[in-house]
Amino acid sequence: MTTTSDATRIQDLSRLLAEQAKGGLPPVERWNPPYCGDIGMAIKTDGTWFYQGSPIGRMPLVKLFSRVLRRDEDGRHYLVTPVEKVDVAVDDAPFLAVEMEVRGHGAEQDLVFRTNVDDIVTCGPAHPIRFEREAGSDGLKPYITVRGRLEALVTRAVYYDLVELALTGDVRPDGISADMPGVWSGGTFFLMQP
């Protein structure tokens, strides 16, 4: 688990935040181009991007594609530009949350995640974390909202760090007892339940 007192922080967090703020993201939610079909794009469970069955090995290209990825109300994922929209087959979530930094403690705590494509997301009301039952194991899989309807699956190692932070009992400020464990971030208590 990474804390603010640790010498090691999310790799180049300051640089990544500055780049994200400076560059912004394309307004894919506002674009409404014609649907152009399936060109063989896919994202596997381990976060690997594929084009026509071959892995895309150039990370700058993957990051570029990730910036124009959108999930529509129909639940399908698309690469979207102002002039075209193409399918992307996503096995689970399009991104992975690969690092977490803990800032503060208790109800004042913020959980900052870095994805495999260097998105930086602070968990809270705008970027909630949710838990889903894992098929076949009865375990939980955590997901954090990155942007729009796009989520990142929290990797197993980072999930173990979340479990270490979990609190139970009367921890909510509204006085409601939380019998299930959960974590604080962004002033919100997220229960670890599906």
XYZ file of N, CA and C in Angstrom, residues 116-194:
237
model
N -3.633 1.754 -16.109
C -2.585 1.222 -16.986
C -2.316 2.132 -18.182
N -3.181 3.130 -18.422
C -2.941 4.105 -19.500
C -2.689 5.498 -18.914
N -2.312 5.537 -17.648
C -1.897 6.746 -16.927
C -2.997 7.762 -16.677
N -4.248 7.347 -16.631
C -5.293 8.225 -16.116
C -5.114 8.279 -14.601
N -5.284 9.463 -14.016
C -5.223 9.627 -12.567
C -6.630 9.970 -12.097
N -7.152 9.175 -11.164
C -8.531 9.321 -10.712
C -8.559 9.289 -9.186
N -9.220 10.297 -8.598
C -9.428 10.304 -7.154
C -10.836 9.794 -6.883
N -10.929 8.699 -6.156
C -12.210 8.077 -5.841
C -13.055 9.041 -5.014
N -14.327 9.151 -5.367
C -15.271 10.011 -4.666
C -16.599 9.974 -5.397
N -17.497 10.903 -5.103
C -18.813 10.890 -5.752
C -18.745 10.940 -7.285
N -17.793 11.673 -7.849
C -17.677 11.757 -9.313
C -16.982 10.537 -9.901
N -16.215 9.845 -9.086
C -15.481 8.650 -9.524
C -15.672 7.558 -8.475
N -16.889 7.004 -8.398
C -17.167 6.014 -7.354
C -16.472 4.686 -7.609
N -16.322 3.951 -6.532
C -15.826 2.583 -6.632
C -17.012 1.674 -6.340
N -17.109 0.602 -7.100
C -18.198 -0.361 -6.885
C -17.600 -1.757 -6.843
N -18.335 -2.666 -6.248
C -17.878 -4.040 -6.102
C -18.894 -4.966 -6.736
N -18.390 -5.961 -7.446
C -19.239 -6.922 -8.149
C -18.775 -8.331 -7.781
N -19.714 -9.258 -7.694
C -19.363 -10.657 -7.420
C -18.560 -11.223 -8.588
N -17.483 -11.926 -8.256
C -16.665 -12.562 -9.286
C -17.245 -13.935 -9.582
N -17.516 -14.182 -10.841
C -18.104 -15.464 -11.245
C -17.196 -16.619 -10.848
N -17.788 -17.623 -10.224
C -17.060 -18.840 -9.901
C -16.285 -18.820 -8.602
N -16.089 -17.645 -7.975
C -15.286 -17.629 -6.751
C -16.026 -17.051 -5.552
N -17.150 -16.383 -5.779
C -17.909 -15.694 -4.745
C -17.113 -14.548 -4.118
N -15.965 -14.224 -4.708
C -15.189 -13.079 -4.254
C -15.717 -11.804 -4.882
N -15.123 -10.687 -4.513
C -15.533 -9.401 -5.052
C -14.485 -8.851 -6.000
N -14.963 -8.159 -7.029
C -14.090 -7.451 -7.961
C -14.433 -5.968 -7.868
N -13.446 -5.126 -7.524
C -13.723 -3.690 -7.452
C -13.453 -2.993 -8.782
N -14.308 -2.015 -9.091
C -14.177 -1.192 -10.285
C -14.286 0.274 -9.865
N -13.494 1.130 -10.488
C -13.608 2.565 -10.254
C -13.969 3.245 -11.568
N -14.888 4.204 -11.481
C -15.279 4.962 -12.661
C -14.147 5.916 -13.025
N -13.706 5.843 -14.279
C -12.613 6.697 -14.750
C -13.182 7.967 -15.375
N -14.073 7.798 -16.340
C -14.758 8.944 -16.961
C -15.952 8.415 -17.743
N -16.991 9.239 -17.810
C -18.198 8.794 -18.482
C -18.677 7.475 -17.893
N -18.885 6.479 -18.732
C -19.276 5.140 -18.284
C -18.090 4.177 -18.283
N -16.893 4.698 -18.474
C -15.696 3.856 -18.533
C -15.176 3.572 -17.131
N -14.829 2.310 -16.905
C -14.337 1.888 -15.595
C -12.972 1.233 -15.712
N -12.295 1.186 -14.564
C -11.048 0.435 -14.442
C -11.272 -0.669 -13.418
N -10.876 -1.865 -13.765
C -10.871 -2.969 -12.812
C -9.658 -2.784 -11.910
N -9.878 -2.807 -10.603
C -8.773 -2.667 -9.651
C -8.016 -3.994 -9.627
N -6.710 -3.949 -9.906
C -5.916 -5.174 -9.955
C -5.874 -5.835 -8.577
N -5.569 -7.100 -8.573
C -5.587 -7.875 -7.328
C -4.665 -7.278 -6.264
N -3.460 -6.890 -6.636
C -2.526 -6.334 -5.648
C -3.072 -5.053 -5.028
N -3.673 -4.193 -5.844
C -4.244 -2.945 -5.329
C -5.490 -3.249 -4.503
N -6.245 -4.271 -4.891
C -7.418 -4.670 -4.111
C -7.001 -5.109 -2.705
N -5.896 -5.824 -2.590
C -5.406 -6.218 -1.261
C -5.121 -4.982 -0.412
N -4.582 -3.926 -1.041
C -4.348 -2.675 -0.314
C -5.674 -2.057 0.143
N -6.697 -2.132 -0.701
C -8.022 -1.631 -0.315
C -8.568 -2.391 0.889
N -8.406 -3.709 0.863
C -8.900 -4.539 1.958
C -8.212 -4.147 3.266
N -6.919 -3.835 3.211
C -6.198 -3.404 4.412
C -6.765 -2.107 4.981
N -7.335 -1.266 4.132
C -7.900 0.008 4.565
C -9.340 -0.111 5.052
N -9.976 -1.251 4.807
C -11.400 -1.415 5.082
C -11.722 -1.220 6.559
N -12.832 -0.536 6.785
C -13.339 -0.287 8.128
C -14.710 -0.924 8.248
N -15.083 -1.302 9.473
C -16.431 -1.798 9.728
C -16.971 -1.099 10.961
N -18.259 -1.280 11.209
C -18.879 -0.698 12.394
C -19.478 0.656 12.090
N -19.733 1.431 13.129
C -20.395 2.727 12.985
C -19.373 3.765 12.543
N -19.098 3.815 11.236
C -18.060 4.695 10.711
C -18.625 5.797 9.829
N -19.919 5.760 9.553
C -20.500 6.754 8.654
C -20.956 7.980 9.431
N -20.758 9.159 8.875
C -21.139 10.374 9.590
C -22.644 10.548 9.751
N -23.437 9.835 8.943
C -24.889 9.968 9.047
C -25.466 9.080 10.135
N -24.569 8.377 10.866
C -25.005 7.566 11.993
C -25.504 6.186 11.624
N -25.534 5.870 10.349
C -25.970 4.540 9.927
C -24.814 3.573 10.114
N -25.081 2.493 10.815
C -24.044 1.505 11.064
C -23.733 0.753 9.777
N -22.467 0.613 9.510
C -22.030 -0.135 8.330
C -21.548 -1.503 8.795
N -22.414 -2.494 8.623
C -22.043 -3.849 9.035
C -21.056 -4.475 8.070
N -21.056 -3.981 6.850
C -20.120 -4.476 5.850
C -18.886 -3.590 5.860
N -17.736 -4.160 5.554
C -16.543 -3.310 5.474
C -16.640 -2.347 4.299
N -15.896 -1.281 4.395
C -15.877 -0.296 3.327
C -14.675 0.608 3.459
N -14.536 1.515 2.515
C -13.412 2.453 2.517
C -13.925 3.867 2.300
N -13.222 4.830 2.893
C -13.510 6.241 2.699
C -12.689 6.779 1.543
N -13.276 7.663 0.768
C -12.536 8.446 -0.209
C -13.423 9.576 -0.687
N -12.849 10.768 -0.790
C -13.588 11.909 -1.286
C -14.805 12.250 -0.463
N -14.750 11.990 0.853
C -15.872 12.288 1.732
C -17.014 11.312 1.637
N -16.830 10.196 0.958
C -17.875 9.186 0.774
C -17.378 7.854 1.285
N -18.288 7.102 1.937
C -17.960 5.760 2.409
C -18.498 4.756 1.399
N -17.605 3.957 0.819
C -17.983 2.968 -0.196
C -17.988 1.580 0.438
N -19.183 0.979 0.527
C -19.311 -0.354 1.095
C -18.710 -1.390 0.144
N -18.035 -2.354 0.731
C -17.448 -3.447 -0.051
C -18.479 -4.556 -0.176
N -19.482 -4.298 -1.009
C -20.525 -5.275 -1.285
C -21.032 -5.044 -2.694
N -21.557 -6.082 -3.321
C -22.043 -5.897 -4.683
C -23.286 -5.018 -4.732
